[in-house]
Amino acid sequence: MSSLNDTPAPDPRSRELVPAAAFFLPLVALGLLLPAYSLLAVNQHLLLAVNVLALNFCLGLGGQASLAQGAFCGMGAYLSALVVSACPESAAITLPVIIVVVFVFGALVSYPMEQLGEGFLAMATLGVSLIFTNVVLSLPELTGGGEGMVLHVPITLPGIGALQGDRLHYFLFLGLLALGAYLYVTMRSTRLGRALMACREDPLAAAACGVSRPRVRALAFGLGAGLSALAGALYAHYAGFISPNQFDLHLSLKALLFLVIGGPGRLYTPLIAVLLLETLLSEAQLLGEARTMAHGLLLAAALLFDPERRLPGLASLVPRSLRR
Amino acid sequence: MVLLYLAQTINSGLALGAVYGLMALGFSLVYNSSRLINFAQGELLLLSGLGLFSLTQAFSLNPLVAIAAAGIWGLMLGMVLYATTLGFSLRKHPLKQLMLTVAASMTWQGIAILAWGKEPLMLPQMLPFSSVRMGPFFFSQDTLTALALAVGSGLLLSLFLRHTRWGRAIRAVSMNPLAATLQGVNPRKAYACTFALAGLLAALAGMAVGPQTMLRYDMGLGVGLKGFVAATLGGYSSLGKVFLGGICLGLLEALFILTMGAELKEAVTYAILIVILILTPHKERQTARA
């Protein structure tokens, strides 16, 4: 993480090649070796991983804990279910339009909320998440309501053809992760990324240095929303069935949970945390209903036993009683 | 006919509004003293209600004993919540404290599932009220119980905050923790006290809401969030206004159900929350953050 007055490294991206290879190559090998049927479960973890990465844009870089990630993912899924199913041949045009729509929506939601501060922002985004679920539930003619809707048509791209199959989608989600990671790394070393990190470390100082906090944070929020929406759209057509409770608060909470466990602001540890822990937890049948508790305890353990690295901010250097 | 609908709306609105008011009081007590948004507020209600349910299965309680048992159980839960979240992390970043209450909320929900299962449980009505009819209006047993519990505990709470040493300490810490520390108040004790009080209020709210809607493992977040909306409506500053915020929210929700159906009710409520949050002045919040 470079601060403003560091001398620029020769090429910040070349430093990122080794960790990227260490993360992605085993996953590529796994995708080639595993039998196709077992990729079904892995793909669901990958969807969560993309959401975690998307949340990392606003929490890891901008320091804003949002609980609306599931809503953005679901928005992508439902929009694409409605639009792409109507005319599957034009997916190459409509899919980007959907992503842009969700990007703009995310940015517009975030812009006025920037001033709220951590706790109130979390509550307001929680509201966004619940509003999404409720709107989907209350429009049963359009969305199928609580019963969900079945999608018959795969996404068809010109030159590639229909997107079908477990293995293909595994690599599509992996590609999304790679795209997100590339965006993240690039952003970290640009003016925008540095402005975001300044907002995270000290909002007041950042504003005093001329950073337009609502604007940069809205951009980060929107980017995360767009990435989530693309993942949601892919997933909707892959699974062939979507219902509101796939994209409800649990998805948002899980994304936040694994990001905090892995350390917001880091790129690969949260993703590894998702893939490993989710696989372990879904294997552990004996946990059964207690999975929520396991999630809660994991989060608490991550928060308690790791010193200040988990969450951004230097405020811990100042005693709490002097901070008002 | 219209009058009958209206009477029904007012009746059910007041019943839920009193519960929201109690939750909102607990929420704003904790927020005002420690500037922490307590995500696990709803789980306090859930676990205290479920504990009371087990108690009613084992013994037959008379009303006063039931209130006392609920209060003590709620106080204990509040202390446990404080010890496992804010008490651990007083000097940490506010975001970390917030995430700890999120973790507590998930863990407690898991405990509720493990100990009481996923089936909704009906808490029996414990106070000996009978429904009252006044001209065109009527108030059911649930409504009267909820109102009695809420108004009674609200009045006691305001007396406590005004006239006891502990209450004055809490108010001093809410105004300025540093100045309060210099005057010999231990802010940690004040924070713990507000959590315990929030637990007590949540336990009474659980007693009021249990016979109305039953207790389910996943109700905590919804009720807690409604309490937050009510506290935001009331503006966090005075007990009376915060409680009135709860009553208003209950009545508004009942009105939404009457006019546009139950599905859109929640969406409209949360939309109102977001609009109020964005539009209200943020002077205090910004000084708290800076």
PDB file of N, CA and C in Angstrom, chain B residues 125-158:
ATOM      1  N   GLN B 125     -49.961 -15.214  27.183  1.00  0.00           N
ATOM      2  CA  GLN B 125     -50.240 -13.870  27.709  1.00  0.00           C
ATOM      3  C   GLN B 125     -50.134 -13.913  29.240  1.00  0.00           C
ATOM      4  N   MET B 126     -49.346 -12.993  29.811  1.00  0.00           N
ATOM      5  CA  MET B 126     -49.102 -13.142  31.244  1.00  0.00           C
ATOM      6  C   MET B 126     -49.765 -12.110  32.125  1.00  0.00           C
ATOM      7  N   LEU B 127     -50.145 -10.963  31.565  1.00  0.00           N
ATOM      8  CA  LEU B 127     -50.759  -9.951  32.422  1.00  0.00           C
ATOM      9  C   LEU B 127     -52.278 -10.084  32.360  1.00  0.00           C
ATOM     10  N   PRO B 128     -52.940  -9.937  33.495  1.00  0.00           N
ATOM     11  CA  PRO B 128     -54.391 -10.179  33.531  1.00  0.00           C
ATOM     12  C   PRO B 128     -55.204  -8.985  33.055  1.00  0.00           C
ATOM     13  N   PHE B 129     -55.083  -8.638  31.770  1.00  0.00           N
ATOM     14  CA  PHE B 129     -55.934  -7.587  31.223  1.00  0.00           C
ATOM     15  C   PHE B 129     -57.060  -8.226  30.437  1.00  0.00           C
ATOM     16  N   SER B 130     -58.176  -7.534  30.351  1.00  0.00           N
ATOM     17  CA  SER B 130     -59.205  -7.994  29.420  1.00  0.00           C
ATOM     18  C   SER B 130     -59.466  -6.857  28.445  1.00  0.00           C
ATOM     19  N   SER B 131     -59.939  -7.209  27.245  1.00  0.00           N
ATOM     20  CA  SER B 131     -60.047  -6.190  26.208  1.00  0.00           C
ATOM     21  C   SER B 131     -61.091  -5.141  26.591  1.00  0.00           C
ATOM     22  N   VAL B 132     -60.847  -3.919  26.118  1.00  0.00           N
ATOM     23  CA  VAL B 132     -61.674  -2.783  26.512  1.00  0.00           C
ATOM     24  C   VAL B 132     -62.312  -2.199  25.268  1.00  0.00           C
ATOM     25  N   ARG B 133     -63.579  -1.802  25.381  1.00  0.00           N
ATOM     26  CA  ARG B 133     -64.251  -1.175  24.244  1.00  0.00           C
ATOM     27  C   ARG B 133     -64.668   0.224  24.660  1.00  0.00           C
ATOM     28  N   MET B 134     -64.258   1.215  23.861  1.00  0.00           N
ATOM     29  CA  MET B 134     -64.629   2.596  24.188  1.00  0.00           C
ATOM     30  C   MET B 134     -65.284   3.211  22.963  1.00  0.00           C
ATOM     31  N   GLY B 135     -66.598   3.283  22.963  1.00  0.00           N
ATOM     32  CA  GLY B 135     -67.308   3.816  21.804  1.00  0.00           C
ATOM     33  C   GLY B 135     -66.951   2.991  20.580  1.00  0.00           C
ATOM     34  N   PRO B 136     -66.507   3.645  19.504  1.00  0.00           N
ATOM     35  CA  PRO B 136     -66.168   2.891  18.290  1.00  0.00           C
ATOM     36  C   PRO B 136     -64.817   2.178  18.414  1.00  0.00           C
ATOM     37  N   PHE B 137     -63.981   2.562  19.377  1.00  0.00           N
ATOM     38  CA  PHE B 137     -62.642   1.989  19.457  1.00  0.00           C
ATOM     39  C   PHE B 137     -62.610   0.826  20.426  1.00  0.00           C
ATOM     40  N   PHE B 138     -61.705  -0.120  20.150  1.00  0.00           N
ATOM     41  CA  PHE B 138     -61.500  -1.171  21.131  1.00  0.00           C
ATOM     42  C   PHE B 138     -60.010  -1.481  21.224  1.00  0.00           C
ATOM     43  N   PHE B 139     -59.608  -1.961  22.389  1.00  0.00           N
ATOM     44  CA  PHE B 139     -58.210  -2.302  22.623  1.00  0.00           C
ATOM     45  C   PHE B 139     -58.151  -3.720  23.122  1.00  0.00           C
ATOM     46  N   SER B 140     -57.413  -4.558  22.403  1.00  0.00           N
ATOM     47  CA  SER B 140     -57.368  -5.971  22.764  1.00  0.00           C
ATOM     48  C   SER B 140     -56.422  -6.177  23.934  1.00  0.00           C
ATOM     49  N   GLN B 141     -56.395  -7.406  24.431  1.00  0.00           N
ATOM     50  CA  GLN B 141     -55.543  -7.747  25.565  1.00  0.00           C
ATOM     51  C   GLN B 141     -54.069  -7.518  25.232  1.00  0.00           C
ATOM     52  N   ASP B 142     -53.678  -7.928  24.004  1.00  0.00           N
ATOM     53  CA  ASP B 142     -52.286  -7.749  23.584  1.00  0.00           C
ATOM     54  C   ASP B 142     -51.892  -6.276  23.612  1.00  0.00           C
ATOM     55  N   THR B 143     -52.772  -5.438  23.075  1.00  0.00           N
ATOM     56  CA  THR B 143     -52.464  -4.016  23.002  1.00  0.00           C
ATOM     57  C   THR B 143     -52.291  -3.430  24.400  1.00  0.00           C
ATOM     58  N   LEU B 144     -53.239  -3.781  25.295  1.00  0.00           N
ATOM     59  CA  LEU B 144     -53.167  -3.214  26.641  1.00  0.00           C
ATOM     60  C   LEU B 144     -51.907  -3.675  27.351  1.00  0.00           C
ATOM     61  N   THR B 145     -51.557  -4.964  27.201  1.00  0.00           N
ATOM     62  CA  THR B 145     -50.336  -5.470  27.819  1.00  0.00           C
ATOM     63  C   THR B 145     -49.126  -4.703  27.315  1.00  0.00           C
ATOM     64  N   ALA B 146     -49.030  -4.589  25.979  1.00  0.00           N
ATOM     65  CA  ALA B 146     -47.867  -3.925  25.398  1.00  0.00           C
ATOM     66  C   ALA B 146     -47.787  -2.479  25.875  1.00  0.00           C
ATOM     67  N   LEU B 147     -48.934  -1.784  25.861  1.00  0.00           N
ATOM     68  CA  LEU B 147     -48.915  -0.376  26.266  1.00  0.00           C
ATOM     69  C   LEU B 147     -48.547  -0.244  27.744  1.00  0.00           C
ATOM     70  N   ALA B 148     -49.122  -1.126  28.580  1.00  0.00           N
ATOM     71  CA  ALA B 148     -48.824  -1.026  30.009  1.00  0.00           C
ATOM     72  C   ALA B 148     -47.350  -1.250  30.270  1.00  0.00           C
ATOM     73  N   LEU B 149     -46.789  -2.308  29.652  1.00  0.00           N
ATOM     74  CA  LEU B 149     -45.363  -2.601  29.843  1.00  0.00           C
ATOM     75  C   LEU B 149     -44.508  -1.442  29.355  1.00  0.00           C
ATOM     76  N   ALA B 150     -44.848  -0.932  28.172  1.00  0.00           N
ATOM     77  CA  ALA B 150     -44.002   0.097  27.563  1.00  0.00           C
ATOM     78  C   ALA B 150     -44.070   1.400  28.341  1.00  0.00           C
ATOM     79  N   VAL B 151     -45.292   1.853  28.632  1.00  0.00           N
ATOM     80  CA  VAL B 151     -45.414   3.139  29.325  1.00  0.00           C
ATOM     81  C   VAL B 151     -44.824   3.037  30.724  1.00  0.00           C
ATOM     82  N   GLY B 152     -45.123   1.914  31.424  1.00  0.00           N
ATOM     83  CA  GLY B 152     -44.588   1.754  32.770  1.00  0.00           C
ATOM     84  C   GLY B 152     -43.078   1.787  32.784  1.00  0.00           C
ATOM     85  N   SER B 153     -42.459   0.984  31.900  1.00  0.00           N
ATOM     86  CA  SER B 153     -40.995   0.930  31.945  1.00  0.00           C
ATOM     87  C   SER B 153     -40.397   2.234  31.432  1.00  0.00           C
ATOM     88  N   GLY B 154     -41.076   2.905  30.502  1.00  0.00           N
ATOM     89  CA  GLY B 154     -40.564   4.190  30.033  1.00  0.00           C
ATOM     90  C   GLY B 154     -40.533   5.212  31.159  1.00  0.00           C
ATOM     91  N   LEU B 155     -41.633   5.257  31.951  1.00  0.00           N
ATOM     92  CA  LEU B 155     -41.676   6.215  33.060  1.00  0.00           C
ATOM     93  C   LEU B 155     -40.598   5.889  34.090  1.00  0.00           C
ATOM     94  N   LEU B 156     -40.477   4.587  34.441  1.00  0.00           N
ATOM     95  CA  LEU B 156     -39.461   4.190  35.418  1.00  0.00           C
ATOM     96  C   LEU B 156     -38.070   4.554  34.898  1.00  0.00           C
ATOM     97  N   LEU B 157     -37.853   4.324  33.597  1.00  0.00           N
ATOM     98  CA  LEU B 157     -36.543   4.617  33.014  1.00  0.00           C
ATOM     99  C   LEU B 157     -36.235   6.109  33.127  1.00  0.00           C
ATOM    100  N   SER B 158     -37.240   6.943  32.850  1.00  0.00           N
ATOM    101  CA  SER B 158     -36.954   8.372  32.898  1.00  0.00           C
ATOM    102  C   SER B 158     -36.692   8.814  34.336  1.00  0.00           C
TER     103      SER B 158
END
